[in-house]
Short mmCIF file of C-alpha atoms and ligand atoms in Angstrom, two decimals:
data_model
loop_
_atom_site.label_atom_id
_atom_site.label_comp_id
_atom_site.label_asym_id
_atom_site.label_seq_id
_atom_site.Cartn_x
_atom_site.Cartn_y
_atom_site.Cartn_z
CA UNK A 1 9.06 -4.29 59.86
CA UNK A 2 11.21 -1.36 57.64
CA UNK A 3 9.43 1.68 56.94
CA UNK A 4 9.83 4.15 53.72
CA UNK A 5 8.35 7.06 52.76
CA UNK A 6 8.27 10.29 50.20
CA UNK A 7 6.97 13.40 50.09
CA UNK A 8 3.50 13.87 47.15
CA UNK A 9 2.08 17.02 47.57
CA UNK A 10 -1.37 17.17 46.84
CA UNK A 11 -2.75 19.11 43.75
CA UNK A 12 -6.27 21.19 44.99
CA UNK A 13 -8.52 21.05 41.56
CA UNK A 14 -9.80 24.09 42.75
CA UNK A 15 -8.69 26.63 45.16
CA UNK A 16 -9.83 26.04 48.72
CA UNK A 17 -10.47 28.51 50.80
CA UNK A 18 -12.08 28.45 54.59
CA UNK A 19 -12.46 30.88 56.94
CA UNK A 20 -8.92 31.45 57.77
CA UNK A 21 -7.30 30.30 54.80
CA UNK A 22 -7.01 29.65 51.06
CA UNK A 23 -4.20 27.41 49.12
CA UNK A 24 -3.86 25.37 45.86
CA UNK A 25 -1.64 22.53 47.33
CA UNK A 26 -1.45 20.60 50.47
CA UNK A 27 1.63 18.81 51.51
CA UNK A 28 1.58 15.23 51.76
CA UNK A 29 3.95 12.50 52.68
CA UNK A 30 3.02 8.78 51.56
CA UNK A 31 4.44 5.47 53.65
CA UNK A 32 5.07 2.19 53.07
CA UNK A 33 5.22 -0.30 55.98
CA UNK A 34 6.95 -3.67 54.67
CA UNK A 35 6.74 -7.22 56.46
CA UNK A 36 6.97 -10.53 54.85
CA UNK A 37 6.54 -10.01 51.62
CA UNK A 38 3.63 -7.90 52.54
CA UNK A 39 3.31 -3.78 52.27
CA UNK A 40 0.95 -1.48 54.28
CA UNK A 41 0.25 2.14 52.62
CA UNK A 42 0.26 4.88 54.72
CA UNK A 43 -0.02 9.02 54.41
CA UNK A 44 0.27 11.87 56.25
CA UNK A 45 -1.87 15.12 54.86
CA UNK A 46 -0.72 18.30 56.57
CA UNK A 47 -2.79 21.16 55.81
CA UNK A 48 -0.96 24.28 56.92
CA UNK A 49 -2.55 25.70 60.43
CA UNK A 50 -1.83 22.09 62.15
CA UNK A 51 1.65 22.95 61.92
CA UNK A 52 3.24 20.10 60.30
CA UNK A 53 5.06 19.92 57.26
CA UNK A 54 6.76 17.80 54.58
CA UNK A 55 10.35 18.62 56.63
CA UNK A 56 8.44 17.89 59.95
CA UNK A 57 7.44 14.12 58.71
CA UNK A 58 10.65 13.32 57.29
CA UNK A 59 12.27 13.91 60.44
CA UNK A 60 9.55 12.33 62.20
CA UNK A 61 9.59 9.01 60.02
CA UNK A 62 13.83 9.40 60.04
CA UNK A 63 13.68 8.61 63.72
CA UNK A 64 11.14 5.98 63.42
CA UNK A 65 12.77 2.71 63.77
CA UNK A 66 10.20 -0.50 63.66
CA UNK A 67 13.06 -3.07 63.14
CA UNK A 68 12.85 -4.56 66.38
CA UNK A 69 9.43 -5.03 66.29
CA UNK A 70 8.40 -8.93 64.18
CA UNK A 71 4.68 -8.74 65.57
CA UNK A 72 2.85 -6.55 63.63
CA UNK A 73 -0.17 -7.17 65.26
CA UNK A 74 1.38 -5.64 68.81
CA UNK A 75 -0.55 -2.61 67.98
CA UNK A 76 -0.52 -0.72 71.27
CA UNK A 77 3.03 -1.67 72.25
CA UNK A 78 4.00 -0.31 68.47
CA UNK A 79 1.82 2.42 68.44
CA UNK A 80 3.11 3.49 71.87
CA UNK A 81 6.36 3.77 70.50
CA UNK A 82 5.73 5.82 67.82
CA UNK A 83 3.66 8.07 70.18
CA UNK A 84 6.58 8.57 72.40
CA UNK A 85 8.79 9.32 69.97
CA UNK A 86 7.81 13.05 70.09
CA UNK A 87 5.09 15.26 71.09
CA UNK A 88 2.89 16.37 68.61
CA UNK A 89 3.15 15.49 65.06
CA UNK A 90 -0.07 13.99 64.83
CA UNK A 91 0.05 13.09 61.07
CA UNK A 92 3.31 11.45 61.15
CA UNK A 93 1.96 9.19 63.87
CA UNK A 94 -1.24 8.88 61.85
CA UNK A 95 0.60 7.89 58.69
CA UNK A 96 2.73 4.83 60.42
CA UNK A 97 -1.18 3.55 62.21
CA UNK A 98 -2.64 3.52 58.89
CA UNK A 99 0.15 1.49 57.03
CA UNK A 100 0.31 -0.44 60.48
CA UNK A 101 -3.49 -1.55 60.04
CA UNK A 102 -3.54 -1.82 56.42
CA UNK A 103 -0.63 -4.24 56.94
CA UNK A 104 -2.40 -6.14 59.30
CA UNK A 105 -5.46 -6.61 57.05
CA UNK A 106 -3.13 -7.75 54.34
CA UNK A 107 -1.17 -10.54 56.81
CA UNK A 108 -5.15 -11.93 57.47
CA UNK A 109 -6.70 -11.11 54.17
CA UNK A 110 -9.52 -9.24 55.52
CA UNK A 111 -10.76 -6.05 55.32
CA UNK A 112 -10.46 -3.58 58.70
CA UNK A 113 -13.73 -3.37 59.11
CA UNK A 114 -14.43 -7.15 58.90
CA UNK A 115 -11.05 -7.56 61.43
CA UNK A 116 -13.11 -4.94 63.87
CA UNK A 117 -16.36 -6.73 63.57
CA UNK A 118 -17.91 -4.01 61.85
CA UNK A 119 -20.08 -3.88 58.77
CA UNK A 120 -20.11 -2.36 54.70
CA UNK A 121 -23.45 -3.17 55.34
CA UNK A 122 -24.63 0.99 55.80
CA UNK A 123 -26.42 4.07 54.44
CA UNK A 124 -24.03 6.95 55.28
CA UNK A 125 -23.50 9.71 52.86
CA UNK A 126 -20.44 11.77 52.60
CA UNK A 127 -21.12 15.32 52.11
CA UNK A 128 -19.41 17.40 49.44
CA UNK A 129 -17.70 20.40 50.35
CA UNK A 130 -17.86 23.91 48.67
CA UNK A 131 -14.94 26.00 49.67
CA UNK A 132 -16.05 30.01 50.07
CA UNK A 133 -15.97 31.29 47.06
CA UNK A 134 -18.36 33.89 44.72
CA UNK A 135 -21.92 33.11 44.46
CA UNK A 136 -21.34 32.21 40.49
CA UNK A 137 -17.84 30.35 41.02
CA UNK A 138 -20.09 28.54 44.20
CA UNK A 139 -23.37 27.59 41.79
CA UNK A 140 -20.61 26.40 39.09
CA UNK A 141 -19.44 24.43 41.69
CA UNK A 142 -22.68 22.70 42.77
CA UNK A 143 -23.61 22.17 39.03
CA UNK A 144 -20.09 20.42 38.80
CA UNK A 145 -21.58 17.48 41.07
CA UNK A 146 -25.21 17.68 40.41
CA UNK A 147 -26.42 13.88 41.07
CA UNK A 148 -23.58 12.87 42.62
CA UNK A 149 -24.10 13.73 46.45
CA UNK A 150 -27.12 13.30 48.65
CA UNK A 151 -25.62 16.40 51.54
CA UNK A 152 -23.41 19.15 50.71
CA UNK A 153 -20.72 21.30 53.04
CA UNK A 154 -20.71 24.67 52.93
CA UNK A 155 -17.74 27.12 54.71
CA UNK A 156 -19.67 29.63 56.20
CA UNK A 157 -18.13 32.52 58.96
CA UNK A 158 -17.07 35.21 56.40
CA UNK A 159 -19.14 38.31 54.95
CA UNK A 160 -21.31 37.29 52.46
CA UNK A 161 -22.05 33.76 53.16
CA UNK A 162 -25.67 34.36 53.03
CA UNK A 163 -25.44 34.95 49.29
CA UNK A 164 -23.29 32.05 49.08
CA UNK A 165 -26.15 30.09 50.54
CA UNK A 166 -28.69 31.72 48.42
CA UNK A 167 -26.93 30.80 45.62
CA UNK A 168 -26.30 27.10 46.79
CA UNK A 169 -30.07 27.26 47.07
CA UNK A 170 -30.81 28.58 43.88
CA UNK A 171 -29.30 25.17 41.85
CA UNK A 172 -30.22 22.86 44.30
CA UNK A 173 -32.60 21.77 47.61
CA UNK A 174 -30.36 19.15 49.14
CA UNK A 175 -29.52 19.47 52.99
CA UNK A 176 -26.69 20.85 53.50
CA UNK A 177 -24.10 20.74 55.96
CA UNK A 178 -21.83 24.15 57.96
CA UNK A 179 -18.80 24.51 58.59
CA UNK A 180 -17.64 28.13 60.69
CA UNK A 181 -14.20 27.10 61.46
CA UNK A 182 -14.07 29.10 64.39
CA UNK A 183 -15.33 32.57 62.47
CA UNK A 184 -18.01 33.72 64.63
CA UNK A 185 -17.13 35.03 67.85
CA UNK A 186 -20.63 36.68 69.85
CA UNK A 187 -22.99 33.07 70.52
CA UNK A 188 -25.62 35.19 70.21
CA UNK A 189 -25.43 36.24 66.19
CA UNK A 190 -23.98 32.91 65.77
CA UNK A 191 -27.17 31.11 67.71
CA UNK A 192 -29.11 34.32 64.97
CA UNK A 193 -26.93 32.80 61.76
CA UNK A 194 -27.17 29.16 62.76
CA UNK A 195 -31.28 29.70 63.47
CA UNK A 196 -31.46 31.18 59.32
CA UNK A 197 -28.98 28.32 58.00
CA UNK A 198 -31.74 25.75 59.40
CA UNK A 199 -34.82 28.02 57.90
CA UNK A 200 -32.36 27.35 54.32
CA UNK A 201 -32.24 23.74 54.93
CA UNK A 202 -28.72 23.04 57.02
CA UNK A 203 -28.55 20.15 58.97
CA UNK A 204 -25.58 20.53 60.94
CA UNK A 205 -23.06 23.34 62.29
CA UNK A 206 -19.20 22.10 62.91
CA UNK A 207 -16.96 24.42 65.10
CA UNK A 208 -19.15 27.89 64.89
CA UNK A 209 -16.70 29.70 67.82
CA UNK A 210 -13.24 29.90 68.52
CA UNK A 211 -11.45 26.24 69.90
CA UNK A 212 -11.41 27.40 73.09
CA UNK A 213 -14.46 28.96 74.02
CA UNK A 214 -16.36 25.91 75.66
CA UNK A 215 -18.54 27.61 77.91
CA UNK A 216 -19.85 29.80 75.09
CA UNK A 217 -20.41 26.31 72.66
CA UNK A 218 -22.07 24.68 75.50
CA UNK A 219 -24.64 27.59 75.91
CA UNK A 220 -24.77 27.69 72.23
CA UNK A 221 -25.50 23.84 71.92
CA UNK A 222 -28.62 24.20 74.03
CA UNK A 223 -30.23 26.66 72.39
CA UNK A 224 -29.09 25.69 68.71
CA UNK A 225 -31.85 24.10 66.51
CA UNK A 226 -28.70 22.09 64.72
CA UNK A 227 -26.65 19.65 66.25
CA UNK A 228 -22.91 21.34 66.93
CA UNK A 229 -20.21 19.40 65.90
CA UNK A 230 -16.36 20.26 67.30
CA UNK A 231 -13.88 20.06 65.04
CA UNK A 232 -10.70 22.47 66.53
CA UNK A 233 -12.31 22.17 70.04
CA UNK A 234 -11.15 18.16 70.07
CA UNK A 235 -7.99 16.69 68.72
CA UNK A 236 -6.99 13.65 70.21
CA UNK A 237 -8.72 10.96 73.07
CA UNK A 238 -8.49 13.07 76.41
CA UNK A 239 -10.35 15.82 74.55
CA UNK A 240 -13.73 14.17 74.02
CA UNK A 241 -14.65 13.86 77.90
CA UNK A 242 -13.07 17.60 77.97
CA UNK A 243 -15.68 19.16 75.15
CA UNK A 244 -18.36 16.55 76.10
CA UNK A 245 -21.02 19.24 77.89
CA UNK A 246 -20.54 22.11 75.19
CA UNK A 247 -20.92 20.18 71.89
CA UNK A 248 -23.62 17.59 70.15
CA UNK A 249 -21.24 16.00 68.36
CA UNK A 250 -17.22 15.29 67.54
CA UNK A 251 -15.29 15.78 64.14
CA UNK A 252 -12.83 13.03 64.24
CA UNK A 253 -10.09 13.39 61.34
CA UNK A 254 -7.19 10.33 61.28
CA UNK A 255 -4.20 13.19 61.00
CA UNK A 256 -5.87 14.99 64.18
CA UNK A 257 -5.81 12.50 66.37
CA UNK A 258 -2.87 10.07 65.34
CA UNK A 259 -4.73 7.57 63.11
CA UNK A 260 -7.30 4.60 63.34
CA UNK A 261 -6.33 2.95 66.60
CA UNK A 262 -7.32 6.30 68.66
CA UNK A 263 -9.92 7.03 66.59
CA UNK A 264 -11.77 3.64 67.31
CA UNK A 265 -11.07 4.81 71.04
CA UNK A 266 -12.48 8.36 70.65
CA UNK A 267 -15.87 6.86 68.85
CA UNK A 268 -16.35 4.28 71.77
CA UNK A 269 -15.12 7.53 74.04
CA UNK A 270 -17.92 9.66 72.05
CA UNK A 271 -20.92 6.82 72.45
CA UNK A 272 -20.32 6.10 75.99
CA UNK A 273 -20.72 9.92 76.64
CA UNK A 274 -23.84 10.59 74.37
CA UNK A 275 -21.92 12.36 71.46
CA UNK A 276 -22.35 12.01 67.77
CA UNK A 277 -19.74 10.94 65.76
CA UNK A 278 -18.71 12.87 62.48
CA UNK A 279 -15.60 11.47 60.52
CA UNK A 280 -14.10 14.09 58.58
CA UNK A 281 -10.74 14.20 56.46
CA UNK A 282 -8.00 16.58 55.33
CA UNK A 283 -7.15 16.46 51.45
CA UNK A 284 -5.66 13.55 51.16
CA UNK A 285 -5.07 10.64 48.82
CA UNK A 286 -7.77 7.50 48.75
CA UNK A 287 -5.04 5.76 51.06
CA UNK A 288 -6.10 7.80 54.08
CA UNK A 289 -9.66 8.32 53.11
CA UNK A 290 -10.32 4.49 53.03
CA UNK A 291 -8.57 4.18 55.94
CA UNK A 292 -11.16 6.34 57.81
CA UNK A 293 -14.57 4.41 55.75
CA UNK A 294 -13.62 1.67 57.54
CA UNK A 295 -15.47 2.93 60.29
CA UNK A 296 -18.32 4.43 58.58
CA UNK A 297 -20.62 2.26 59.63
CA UNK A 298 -20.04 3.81 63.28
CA UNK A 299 -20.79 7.37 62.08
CA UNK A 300 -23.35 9.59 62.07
CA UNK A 301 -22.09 11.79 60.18
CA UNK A 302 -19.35 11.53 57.04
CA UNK A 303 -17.45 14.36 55.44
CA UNK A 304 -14.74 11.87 53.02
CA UNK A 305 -14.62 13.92 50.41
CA UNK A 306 -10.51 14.88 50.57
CA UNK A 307 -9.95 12.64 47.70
CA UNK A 308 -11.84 14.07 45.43
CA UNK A 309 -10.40 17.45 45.69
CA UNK A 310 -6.84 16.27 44.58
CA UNK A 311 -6.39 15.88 40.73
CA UNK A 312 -3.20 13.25 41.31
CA UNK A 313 -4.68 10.34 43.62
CA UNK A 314 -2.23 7.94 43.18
CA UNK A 315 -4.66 4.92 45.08
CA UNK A 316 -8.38 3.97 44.56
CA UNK A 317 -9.97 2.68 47.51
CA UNK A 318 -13.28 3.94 48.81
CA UNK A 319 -16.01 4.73 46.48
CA UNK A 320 -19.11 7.02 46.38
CA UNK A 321 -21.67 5.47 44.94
CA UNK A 322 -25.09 7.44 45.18
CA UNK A 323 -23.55 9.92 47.24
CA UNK A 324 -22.95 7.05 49.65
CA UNK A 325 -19.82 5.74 51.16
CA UNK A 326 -19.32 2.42 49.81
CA UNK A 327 -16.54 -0.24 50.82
CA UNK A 328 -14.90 -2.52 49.03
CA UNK A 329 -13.78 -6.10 49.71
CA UNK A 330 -10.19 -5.92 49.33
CA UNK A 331 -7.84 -6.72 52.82
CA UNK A 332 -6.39 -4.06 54.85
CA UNK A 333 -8.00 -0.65 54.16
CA UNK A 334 -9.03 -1.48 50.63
CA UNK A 335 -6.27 0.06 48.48
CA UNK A 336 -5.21 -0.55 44.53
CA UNK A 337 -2.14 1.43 43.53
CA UNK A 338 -3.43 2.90 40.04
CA UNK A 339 -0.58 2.13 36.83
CA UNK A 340 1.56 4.80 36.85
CA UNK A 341 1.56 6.73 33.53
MG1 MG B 401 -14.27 21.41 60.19
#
């Protein structure tokens, strides 16, 4: 197999700002996996606090060398490899796993989730989600996909989310989903904030306290009326049984934890210990978006929306229809390279 790859950074069609952060682009490096006439598309999305970059997956993919290996479908020797090749670098790895699987469906001619025995056979919606922003830029925002989305994501954990809320509720009564990224700190006012986001119609709360504060999510999770989803609190497959006791729920994003084959491990990880599973996304292109609706129909929760927040998506793979995640047909993860202008 002979990998190649080039940087695309990401173009944000609006600004995007969370709790500890705001930016217009988002690196992004996409892969190509060849193998018999066949080619596997692959992408790693670094947002900036994960602590890749562009540089970092270049130098990453530079020292990848997959020429030795002809069996493609040796995932966990390959993967292994590429695990070992450094610490870290969690996109990089992710973006070889999904050009590695969407290879793989292309060799068989099957979709991923048909190769994993799963279904496109589900109801799941994907929520939308509304960066912080002013209550008018927020409602704007809303009216932008009015009819689109069944569940909406909100960034809450700065002053003045309440009138962002307000607002949100002022244009529309659909459930809504929080995000904190870490921005509350006392689990009291947070357990006070996430008991008057359900009285407005919230569903969910990802991440409300800092990564590290387990004890404090765990007393949290027992008197929350919401089910608390980690996000920073759990990266990669030793972290579920870790974060188990203090959370409802784990946010599992493909550039997190490596890609899809870990992912599959930390969703059978998650059910075995009574933990919902969320699957969430960076921005990123269709390529890794589809990649991670293959295993929608495992999810309780969707938030594959990344796609839709870029204005250049050079793929088109998974589609919302309804405000649903639907799959397509098409081998491998369900890619079509759209003409370039
Ligand atoms: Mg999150």
């Amino acid at each position: 197999m002979r990998l190649s790859f080039r940087p695309y950074p990401l173009q944000l069609r609006h600004t995007f700002t969370v709790a500890t952060c705001s930016r217009s682009a988002t690196p992004d490096v996409l892969v190509e996996l060849y193998h018999e006439g066949f080619v596997g598309y692959g992408e790693a999305s670094m947002p900036p606090y994960l602590g890749e970059s562009i540089e970092s997956v270049c130098d990453f993919l530079r020292k990848t060398d997959l020429s030795a290996f002809t069996d493609p479908f040796r995932t966990e020797e390959i993967l292994a490899y590429i695990d070992a090749i450094a610490p870290g670098n969690c996109a990089a790895k992710a973006s070889v796993d999904i050009a590695l699987h969407d290879l793989q469906g292309k060799l068989l001619g099957k979709p991923l989730y048909e190769m994993w025995g799963l279904t496109a056979d589900f109801d799941l919606p994907t929520t939308y989600t509304i960066g912080i922003d002013t209550p008018e830029a927020v409602v704007q925002k809303v009216r932008e996909v009015e009819g689109r989305f069944r569940r909406l994501k909100i960034k809450v954990g700065v002053p003045g989310d309440h009138e962002m809320v307000q607002a949100i509720r002022s244009v529309t009564d659909l459930p809504l989903t929080v995000d904190a990224n870490q921005g509350w700190t006392d689990p009291q006012k947070a357990l006070d904030e996430i008991q008057w986001l359900a009285s407005q119609g919230c569903i969910m709360v990802e991440q409300p306290l800092p990564k590290q504060n387990l004890r404090d999510h765990a007393w949290l999770t027992a008197r929350s009326p919401l089910p608390i989803v980690a996000d920073e609190s759990v990266q990669r497959l030793p972290d579920v049984q870790r974060i188990a006791d203090s959370f409802s729920g784990i946010n599992i994003k493909l550039m997190k934890c490596t890609g899809l084959n870990e992912a599959r491990k930390m969703i059978g990880e998650a059910k075995r210990l009574g933990l919902k599973v969320m699957l969430g996304c960076m921005t990123e292109t269709s390529c890794a978006v589809s990649a991670a609706a293959q295993l929608a129909s495992e999810a309780d929760f969707a938030d594959l929306d990344g796609n839709l927040l870029i204005s250049n998506d050079p793929f088109e793979g998974m589609q919302i229809v309804d405000g649903n995640i639907r799959l397509n047909a098409l081998p491998g993860i369900g890619l079509r390279v759209k003409q370039e202008k």
